[in-house]
Short mmCIF file of C-alpha atoms and ligand atoms in Angstrom, two decimals:
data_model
loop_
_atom_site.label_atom_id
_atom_site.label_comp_id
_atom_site.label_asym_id
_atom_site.label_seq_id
_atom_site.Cartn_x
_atom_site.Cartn_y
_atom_site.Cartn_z
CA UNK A 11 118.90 100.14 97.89
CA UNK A 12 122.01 99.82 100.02
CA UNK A 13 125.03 98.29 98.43
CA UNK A 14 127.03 100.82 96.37
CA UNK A 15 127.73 99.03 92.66
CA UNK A 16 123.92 99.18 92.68
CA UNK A 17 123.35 102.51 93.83
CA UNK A 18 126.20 103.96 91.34
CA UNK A 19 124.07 102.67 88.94
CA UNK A 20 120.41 102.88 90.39
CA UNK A 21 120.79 106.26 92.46
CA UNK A 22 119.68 109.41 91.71
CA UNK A 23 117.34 109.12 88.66
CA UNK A 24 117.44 106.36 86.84
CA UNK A 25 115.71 107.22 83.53
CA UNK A 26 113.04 109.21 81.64
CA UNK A 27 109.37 108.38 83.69
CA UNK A 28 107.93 110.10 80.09
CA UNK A 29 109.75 108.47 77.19
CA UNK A 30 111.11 105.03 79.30
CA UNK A 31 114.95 105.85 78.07
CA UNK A 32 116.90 104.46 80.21
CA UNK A 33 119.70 106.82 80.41
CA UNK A 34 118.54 110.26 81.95
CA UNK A 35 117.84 113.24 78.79
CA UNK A 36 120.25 115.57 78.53
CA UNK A 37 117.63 118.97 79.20
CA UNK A 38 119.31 121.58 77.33
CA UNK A 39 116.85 123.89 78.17
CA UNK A 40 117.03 127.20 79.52
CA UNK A 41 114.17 128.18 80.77
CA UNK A 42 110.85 126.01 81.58
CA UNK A 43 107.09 126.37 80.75
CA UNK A 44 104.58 127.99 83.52
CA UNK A 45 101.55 127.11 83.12
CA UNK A 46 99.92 129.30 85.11
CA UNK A 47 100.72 132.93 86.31
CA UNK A 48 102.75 132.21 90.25
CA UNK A 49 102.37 128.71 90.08
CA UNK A 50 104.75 126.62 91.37
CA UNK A 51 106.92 124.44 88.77
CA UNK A 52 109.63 122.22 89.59
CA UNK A 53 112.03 124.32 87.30
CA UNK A 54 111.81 127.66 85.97
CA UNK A 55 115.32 128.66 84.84
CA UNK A 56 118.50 126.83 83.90
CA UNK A 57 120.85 128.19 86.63
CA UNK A 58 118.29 127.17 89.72
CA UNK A 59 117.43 123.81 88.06
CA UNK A 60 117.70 121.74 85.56
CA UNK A 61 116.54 117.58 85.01
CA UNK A 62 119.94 116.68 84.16
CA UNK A 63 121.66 118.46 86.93
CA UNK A 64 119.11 117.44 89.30
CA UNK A 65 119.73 113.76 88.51
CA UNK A 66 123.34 114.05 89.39
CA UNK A 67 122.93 115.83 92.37
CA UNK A 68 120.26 113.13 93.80
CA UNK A 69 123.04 110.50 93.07
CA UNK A 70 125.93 112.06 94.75
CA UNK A 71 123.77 112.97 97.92
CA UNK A 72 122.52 109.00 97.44
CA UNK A 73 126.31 107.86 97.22
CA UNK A 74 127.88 110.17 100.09
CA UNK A 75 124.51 109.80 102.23
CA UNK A 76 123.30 113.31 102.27
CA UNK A 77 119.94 114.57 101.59
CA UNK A 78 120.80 116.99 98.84
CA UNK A 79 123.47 117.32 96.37
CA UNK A 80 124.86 120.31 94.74
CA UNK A 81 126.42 120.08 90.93
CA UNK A 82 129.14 122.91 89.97
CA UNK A 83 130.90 123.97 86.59
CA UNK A 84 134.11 123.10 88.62
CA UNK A 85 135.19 121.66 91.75
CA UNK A 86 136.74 124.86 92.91
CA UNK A 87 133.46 126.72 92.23
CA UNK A 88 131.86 124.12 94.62
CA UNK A 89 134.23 124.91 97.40
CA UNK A 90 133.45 128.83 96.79
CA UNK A 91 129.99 128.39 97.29
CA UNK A 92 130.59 126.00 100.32
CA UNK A 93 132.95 128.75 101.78
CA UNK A 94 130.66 131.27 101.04
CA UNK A 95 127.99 130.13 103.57
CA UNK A 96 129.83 131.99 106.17
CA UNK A 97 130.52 135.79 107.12
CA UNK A 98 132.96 138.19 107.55
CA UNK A 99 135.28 137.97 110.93
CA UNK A 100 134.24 133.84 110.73
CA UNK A 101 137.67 131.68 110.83
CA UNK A 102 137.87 128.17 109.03
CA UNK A 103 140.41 125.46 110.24
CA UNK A 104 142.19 124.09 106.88
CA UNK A 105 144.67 121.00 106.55
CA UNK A 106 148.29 122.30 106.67
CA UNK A 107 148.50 120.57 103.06
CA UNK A 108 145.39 121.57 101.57
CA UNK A 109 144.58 121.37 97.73
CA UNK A 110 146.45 124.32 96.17
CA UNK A 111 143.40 125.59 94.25
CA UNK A 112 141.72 126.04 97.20
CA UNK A 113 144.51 127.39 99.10
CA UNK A 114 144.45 130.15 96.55
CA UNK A 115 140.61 130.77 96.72
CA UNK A 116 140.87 130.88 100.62
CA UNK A 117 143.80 133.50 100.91
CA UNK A 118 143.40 135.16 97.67
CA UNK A 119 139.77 135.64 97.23
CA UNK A 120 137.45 135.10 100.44
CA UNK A 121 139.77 136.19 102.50
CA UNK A 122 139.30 139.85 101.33
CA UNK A 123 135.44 139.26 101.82
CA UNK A 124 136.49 139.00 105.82
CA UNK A 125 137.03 135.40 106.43
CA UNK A 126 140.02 134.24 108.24
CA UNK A 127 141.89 130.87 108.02
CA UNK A 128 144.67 129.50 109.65
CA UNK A 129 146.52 126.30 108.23
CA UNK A 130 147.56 123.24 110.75
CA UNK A 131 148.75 119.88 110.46
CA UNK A 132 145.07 117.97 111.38
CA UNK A 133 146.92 114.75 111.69
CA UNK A 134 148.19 116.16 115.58
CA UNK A 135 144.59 116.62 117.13
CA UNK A 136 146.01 118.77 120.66
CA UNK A 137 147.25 121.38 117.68
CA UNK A 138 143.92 121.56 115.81
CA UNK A 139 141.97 121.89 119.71
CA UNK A 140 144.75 124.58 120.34
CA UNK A 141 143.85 126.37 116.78
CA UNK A 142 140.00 127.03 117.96
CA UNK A 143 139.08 130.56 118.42
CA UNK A 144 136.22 132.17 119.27
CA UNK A 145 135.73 133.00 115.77
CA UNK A 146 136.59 129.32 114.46
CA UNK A 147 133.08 127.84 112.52
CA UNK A 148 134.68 124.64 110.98
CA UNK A 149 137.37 122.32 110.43
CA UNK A 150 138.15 121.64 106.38
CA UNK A 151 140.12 118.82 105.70
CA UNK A 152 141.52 116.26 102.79
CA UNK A 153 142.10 112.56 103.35
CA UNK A 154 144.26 111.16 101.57
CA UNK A 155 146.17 114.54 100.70
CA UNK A 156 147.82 115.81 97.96
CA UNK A 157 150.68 114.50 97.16
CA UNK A 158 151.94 112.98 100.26
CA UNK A 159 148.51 110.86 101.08
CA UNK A 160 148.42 111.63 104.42
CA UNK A 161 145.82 110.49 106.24
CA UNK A 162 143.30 112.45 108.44
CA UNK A 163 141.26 110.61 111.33
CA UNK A 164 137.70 112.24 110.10
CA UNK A 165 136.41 110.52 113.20
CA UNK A 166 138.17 112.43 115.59
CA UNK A 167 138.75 115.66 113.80
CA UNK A 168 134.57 115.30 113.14
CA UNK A 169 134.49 114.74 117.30
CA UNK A 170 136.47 118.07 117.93
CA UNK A 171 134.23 120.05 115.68
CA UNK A 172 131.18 118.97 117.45
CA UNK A 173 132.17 119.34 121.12
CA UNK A 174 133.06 123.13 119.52
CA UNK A 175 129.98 123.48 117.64
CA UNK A 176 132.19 123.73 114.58
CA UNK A 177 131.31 122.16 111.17
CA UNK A 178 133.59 119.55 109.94
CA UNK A 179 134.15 119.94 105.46
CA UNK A 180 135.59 117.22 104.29
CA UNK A 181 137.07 117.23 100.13
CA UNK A 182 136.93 113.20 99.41
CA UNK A 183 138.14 113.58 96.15
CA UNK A 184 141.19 111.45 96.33
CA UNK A 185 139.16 108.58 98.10
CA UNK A 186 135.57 108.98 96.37
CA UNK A 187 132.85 107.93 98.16
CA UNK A 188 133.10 103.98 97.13
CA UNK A 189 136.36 103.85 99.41
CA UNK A 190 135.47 106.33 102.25
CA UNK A 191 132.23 108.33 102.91
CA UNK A 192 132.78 111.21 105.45
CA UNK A 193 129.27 112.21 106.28
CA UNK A 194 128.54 108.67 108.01
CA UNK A 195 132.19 109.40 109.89
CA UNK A 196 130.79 112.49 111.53
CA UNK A 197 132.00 115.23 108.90
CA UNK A 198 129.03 118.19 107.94
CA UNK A 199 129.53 118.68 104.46
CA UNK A 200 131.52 116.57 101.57
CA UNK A 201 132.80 118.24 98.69
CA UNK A 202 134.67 116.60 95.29
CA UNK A 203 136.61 118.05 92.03
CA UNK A 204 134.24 115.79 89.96
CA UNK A 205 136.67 116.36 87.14
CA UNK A 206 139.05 113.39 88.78
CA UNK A 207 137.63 110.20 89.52
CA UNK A 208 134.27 110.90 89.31
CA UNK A 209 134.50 111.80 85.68
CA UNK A 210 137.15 108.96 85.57
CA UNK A 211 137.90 109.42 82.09
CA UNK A 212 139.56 112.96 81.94
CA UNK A 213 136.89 114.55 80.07
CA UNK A 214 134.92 116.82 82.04
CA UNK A 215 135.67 119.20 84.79
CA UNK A 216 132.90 119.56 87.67
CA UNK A 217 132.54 119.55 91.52
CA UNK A 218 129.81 118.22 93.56
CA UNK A 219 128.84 118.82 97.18
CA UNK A 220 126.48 117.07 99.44
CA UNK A 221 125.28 117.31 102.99
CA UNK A 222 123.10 115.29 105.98
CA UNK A 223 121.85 118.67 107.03
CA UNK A 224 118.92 120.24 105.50
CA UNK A 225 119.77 123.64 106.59
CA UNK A 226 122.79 123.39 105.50
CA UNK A 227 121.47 122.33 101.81
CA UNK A 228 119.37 125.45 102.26
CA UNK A 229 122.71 127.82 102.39
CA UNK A 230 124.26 126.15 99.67
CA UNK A 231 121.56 125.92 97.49
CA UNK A 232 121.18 129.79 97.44
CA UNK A 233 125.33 130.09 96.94
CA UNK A 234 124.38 127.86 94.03
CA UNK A 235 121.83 129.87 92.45
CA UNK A 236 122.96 133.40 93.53
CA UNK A 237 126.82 132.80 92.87
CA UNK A 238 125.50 130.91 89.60
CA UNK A 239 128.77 128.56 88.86
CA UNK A 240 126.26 125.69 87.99
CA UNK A 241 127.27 122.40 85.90
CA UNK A 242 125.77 122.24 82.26
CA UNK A 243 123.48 119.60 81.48
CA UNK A 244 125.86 118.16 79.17
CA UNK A 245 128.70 117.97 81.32
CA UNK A 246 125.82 117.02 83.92
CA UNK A 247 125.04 113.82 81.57
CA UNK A 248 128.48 112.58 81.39
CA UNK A 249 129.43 112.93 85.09
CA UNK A 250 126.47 110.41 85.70
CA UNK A 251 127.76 108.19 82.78
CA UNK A 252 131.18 108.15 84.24
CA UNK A 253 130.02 107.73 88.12
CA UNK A 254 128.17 104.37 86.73
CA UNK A 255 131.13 102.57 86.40
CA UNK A 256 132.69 104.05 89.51
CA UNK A 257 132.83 100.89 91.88
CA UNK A 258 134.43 98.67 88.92
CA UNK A 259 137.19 101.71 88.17
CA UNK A 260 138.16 102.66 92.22
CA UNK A 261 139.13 98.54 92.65
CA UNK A 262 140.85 98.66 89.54
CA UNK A 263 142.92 102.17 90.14
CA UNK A 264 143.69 100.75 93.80
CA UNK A 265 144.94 97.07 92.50
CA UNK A 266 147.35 98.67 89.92
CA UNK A 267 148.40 101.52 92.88
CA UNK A 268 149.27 98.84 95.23
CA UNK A 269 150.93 96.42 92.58
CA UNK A 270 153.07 99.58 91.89
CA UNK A 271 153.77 100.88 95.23
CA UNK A 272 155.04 96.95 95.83
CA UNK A 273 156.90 97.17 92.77
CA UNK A 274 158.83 100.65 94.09
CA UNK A 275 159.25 99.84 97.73
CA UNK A 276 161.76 96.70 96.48
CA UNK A 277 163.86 99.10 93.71
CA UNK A 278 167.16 100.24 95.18
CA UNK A 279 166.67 103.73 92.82
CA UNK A 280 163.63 104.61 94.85
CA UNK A 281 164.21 106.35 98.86
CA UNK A 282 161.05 106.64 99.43
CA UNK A 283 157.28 105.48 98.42
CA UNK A 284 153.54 107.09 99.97
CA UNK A 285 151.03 104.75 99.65
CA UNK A 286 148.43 104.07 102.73
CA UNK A 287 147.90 100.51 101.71
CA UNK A 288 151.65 100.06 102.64
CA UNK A 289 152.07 99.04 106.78
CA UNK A 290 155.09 101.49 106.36
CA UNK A 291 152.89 104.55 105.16
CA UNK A 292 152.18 106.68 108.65
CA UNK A 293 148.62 106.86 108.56
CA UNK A 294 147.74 103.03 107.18
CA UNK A 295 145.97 102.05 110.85
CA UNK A 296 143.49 105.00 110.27
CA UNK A 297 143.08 104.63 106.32
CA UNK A 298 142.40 100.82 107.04
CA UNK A 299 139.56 101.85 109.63
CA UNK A 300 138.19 104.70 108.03
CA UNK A 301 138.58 103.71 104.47
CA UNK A 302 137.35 100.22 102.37
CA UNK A 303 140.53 100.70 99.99
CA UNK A 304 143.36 102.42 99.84
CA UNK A 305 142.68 104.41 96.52
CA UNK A 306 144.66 104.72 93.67
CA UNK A 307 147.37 107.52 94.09
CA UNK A 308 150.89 106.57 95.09
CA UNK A 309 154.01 109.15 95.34
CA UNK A 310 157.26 108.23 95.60
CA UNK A 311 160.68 109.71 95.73
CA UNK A 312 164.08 108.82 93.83
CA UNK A 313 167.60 108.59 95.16
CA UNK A 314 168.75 110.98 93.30
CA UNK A 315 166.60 114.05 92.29
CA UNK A 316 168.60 114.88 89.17
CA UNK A 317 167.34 111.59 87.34
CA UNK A 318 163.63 112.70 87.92
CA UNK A 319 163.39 114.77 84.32
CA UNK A 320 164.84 111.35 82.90
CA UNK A 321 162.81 108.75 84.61
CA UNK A 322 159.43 110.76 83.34
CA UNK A 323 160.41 111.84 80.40
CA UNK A 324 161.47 108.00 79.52
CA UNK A 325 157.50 106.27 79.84
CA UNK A 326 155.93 105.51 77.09
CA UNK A 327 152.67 104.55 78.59
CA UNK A 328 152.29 106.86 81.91
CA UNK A 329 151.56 110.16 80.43
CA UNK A 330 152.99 112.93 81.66
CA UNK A 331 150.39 115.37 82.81
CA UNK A 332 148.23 117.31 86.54
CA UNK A 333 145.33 115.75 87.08
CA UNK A 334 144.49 112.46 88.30
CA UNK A 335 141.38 109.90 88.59
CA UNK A 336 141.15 108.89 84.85
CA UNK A 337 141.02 105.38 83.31
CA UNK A 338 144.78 106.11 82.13
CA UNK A 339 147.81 106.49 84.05
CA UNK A 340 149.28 109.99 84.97
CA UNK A 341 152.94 111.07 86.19
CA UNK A 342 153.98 114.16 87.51
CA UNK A 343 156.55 115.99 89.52
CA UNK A 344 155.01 118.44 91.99
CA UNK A 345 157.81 120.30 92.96
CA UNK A 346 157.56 121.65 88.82
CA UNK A 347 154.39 121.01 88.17
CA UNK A 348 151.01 120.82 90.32
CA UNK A 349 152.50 122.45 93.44
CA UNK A 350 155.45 124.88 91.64
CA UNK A 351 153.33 128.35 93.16
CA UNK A 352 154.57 127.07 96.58
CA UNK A 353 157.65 128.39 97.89
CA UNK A 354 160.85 125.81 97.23
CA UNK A 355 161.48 126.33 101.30
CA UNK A 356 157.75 125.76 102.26
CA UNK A 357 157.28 122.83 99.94
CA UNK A 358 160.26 121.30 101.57
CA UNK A 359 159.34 121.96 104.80
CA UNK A 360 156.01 120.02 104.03
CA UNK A 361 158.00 117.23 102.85
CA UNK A 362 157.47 118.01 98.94
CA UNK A 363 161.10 117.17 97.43
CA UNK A 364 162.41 118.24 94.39
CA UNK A 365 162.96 114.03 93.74
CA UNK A 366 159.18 113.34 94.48
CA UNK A 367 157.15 111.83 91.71
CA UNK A 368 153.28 111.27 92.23
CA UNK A 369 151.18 108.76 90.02
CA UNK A 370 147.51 108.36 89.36
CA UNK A 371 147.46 104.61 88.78
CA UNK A 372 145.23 103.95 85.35
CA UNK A 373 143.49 101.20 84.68
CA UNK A 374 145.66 99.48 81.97
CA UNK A 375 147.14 95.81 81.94
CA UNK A 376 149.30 95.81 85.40
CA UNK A 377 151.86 94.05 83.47
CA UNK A 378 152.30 96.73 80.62
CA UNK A 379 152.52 99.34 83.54
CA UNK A 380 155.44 97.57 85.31
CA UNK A 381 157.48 96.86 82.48
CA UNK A 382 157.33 100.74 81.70
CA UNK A 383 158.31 101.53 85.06
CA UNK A 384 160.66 99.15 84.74
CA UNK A 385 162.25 100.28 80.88
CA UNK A 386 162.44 104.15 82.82
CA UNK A 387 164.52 103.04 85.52
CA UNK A 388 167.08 100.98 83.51
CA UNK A 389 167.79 104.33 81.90
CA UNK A 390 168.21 106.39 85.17
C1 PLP B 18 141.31 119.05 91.52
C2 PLP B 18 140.97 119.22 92.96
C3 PLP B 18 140.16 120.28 93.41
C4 PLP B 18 139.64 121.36 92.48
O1 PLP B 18 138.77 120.88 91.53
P1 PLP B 18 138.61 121.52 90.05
O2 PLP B 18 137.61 120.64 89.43
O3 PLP B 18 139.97 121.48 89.41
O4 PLP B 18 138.14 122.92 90.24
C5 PLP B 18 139.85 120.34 94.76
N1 PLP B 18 140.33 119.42 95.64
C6 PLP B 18 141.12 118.41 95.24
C7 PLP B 18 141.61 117.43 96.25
C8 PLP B 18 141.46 118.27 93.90
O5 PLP B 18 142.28 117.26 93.52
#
């Protein structure tokens, strides 16, 4: 099974092999049978397996092309287990504009178990080659990012890490694995906030992680079990249900980003728009050969910053809210909102204006979408 809108829907486990229902049981079940004393069972307790779980985690390792997945309560609990497969005095490589969450786990959390970080811009390669230490053990980084969708060459940065012997971690949550799949690009690990478009329908908050390296799968499955921040077999259930309709979403989110971002690139209010399906947007060559879409996350900046409160407060169908990735469209204004814990000066400097607005394109009626974009900037 090879192409992806089959896999999305034929991956993992399809099914019950006992009863014939056709979507997987939900197994809310704590603890399993043994039927004799020492035997071995394929599950014993609800934290180091469960059906449900399992199911998801065969179909993300099936989608991404790993050999096992990994299911957690949240996508941040994911990356702590991930993180937590290395030891004191090790030092981790991040993106320069890494996903704030994370940011806070790294520097406020592991790094008082020992681990060091350092933060660099991984779209200048000589910088992240001058960042190695003796000490360095991988390269983590986001593509698109958050907000600016900048894009990173996973490629090249993958190439780096392996002439170092470093692993290369790669978050694809903002391009899901239907648009770009980092384990086939060279990366070591692939991690996701399954709450965005996984999910897809702003309901359930999860993380997944997968990896082409069975030792690997062995370290994180123990972080799983001994750290313990598993998914529920509920939540479990309707992560699957959402990922089935994953292909038919991710071309729907990208066709209403890109009408959008051509809609905003032609309005005199608007200085400035981030999209990588735009020629204009820095990193489109490497999105175009790394990527099978563009996704379906645009930012954009206005003339003038004081109109911003306005121009959001003014839609009627783009809902103001953090988060992206669901079936309807979201609008928000990092600078107050998703990245407001960064420093006004350092958000600046890493070209966050107060004036920039980013948008998780939905999947409603283009037309309906325009002409609210279009009613908010006749009152600006
Ligand atoms: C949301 C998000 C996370 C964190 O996931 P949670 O499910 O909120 O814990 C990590 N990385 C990126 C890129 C995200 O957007």
């Amino acid at each position: 099974m090879t192409n992806f809108k089959t896999k999305v829907i034929h991956g993992g486990v399809s099914g019950d092999a006992t009863t014939g229902a056709v979507s997987v049981p939900i197994f809310r079940s704590s603890t399993f049978k043994q039927k004799v004393l020492g035997g071995n069972v394929p599950y014993e307790y609800g934290r180091s397996g469960n059906p449900t779980r399992e199911a998801l985690e065969k179909l993300i390792a099936d989608l991404e092309g790993g050999v096992r997945g990994f299911a957690f309560a949240t996508g941040l609990a994911g990356i702590h287990a991930v993180l937590s497969i290395f030891n004191a005095g090790d030092h981790i490589i991040f993106t320069d504009d890494l996903y704030g969450g994370t940011f806070r786990l790294m520097t406020k959390v592991m790094e008082k178990t020992g681990l060091t970080c350092d933060f660099v811009d991984l779209t200048d390669l000589e910088k992240v080659k001058a960042m190695i230490k003796p000490n360095t053990k991988a390269i983590y980084l986001e593509t698109p990012s958050n907000p600016l969708l900048k894009i990173v060459d996973i490629e090249a940065v993958a190439e780096i890490s392996k002439a170092n012997g470093l692993l290369t971690i790669a978050d694809n949550t903002f391009a899901t694995p239907y648009f770009q799949q980092p384990l086939a690009l060279g990366a070591d690990i692939v991690l996701h906030s399954g709450t965005k478009y996984l999910g897809g329908h702003s309901d359930v908050v999860s993380g997944l992680v997968t990896t082409n390296s069975a030792d690997l799968a062995e370290q994180i499955y123990f972080n799983q079990n001994s750290i313990g921040g598993v998914l529920g077999p509920d939540d479990s259930w309707l992560l699957q249900r959402g990922i089935k309709t994953l292909a038919l979403r991710m071309a729907a989110h990208e066709a209403n980003a890109a009408a959008l971002a051509g809609y905003l690139i032609s309005n005199d209010k608007v200085a400035k728009v981030y999209f990588p399906g735009l020629e204009s947007h820095s990193g489109h060559e490497i999105a175009k050969k790394q990527m099978s879409g563009f996704g379906g996350m645009i930012s954009f900046e206005l003339k003038d910053d004081s109109k911003v409160k306005e121009f959001v407060e003014s839609l009627k169908i783009f809902t103001l809210a953090e988060s992206l990735g669901g079936v309807e469209s979201l609008i928000e204004v990092p600078a107050v909102m998703t990245h407001s814990s960064i420093p006004k000066e350092l958000r600046e400097a890493s070209g966050i204006k107060d004036g920039l607005i980013r948008v998780s394109a939905g999947i409603e009626d283009i037309e309906d979408l325009l002409a609210d974009f279009s009613q908010a900037f006749d009152k600006i």
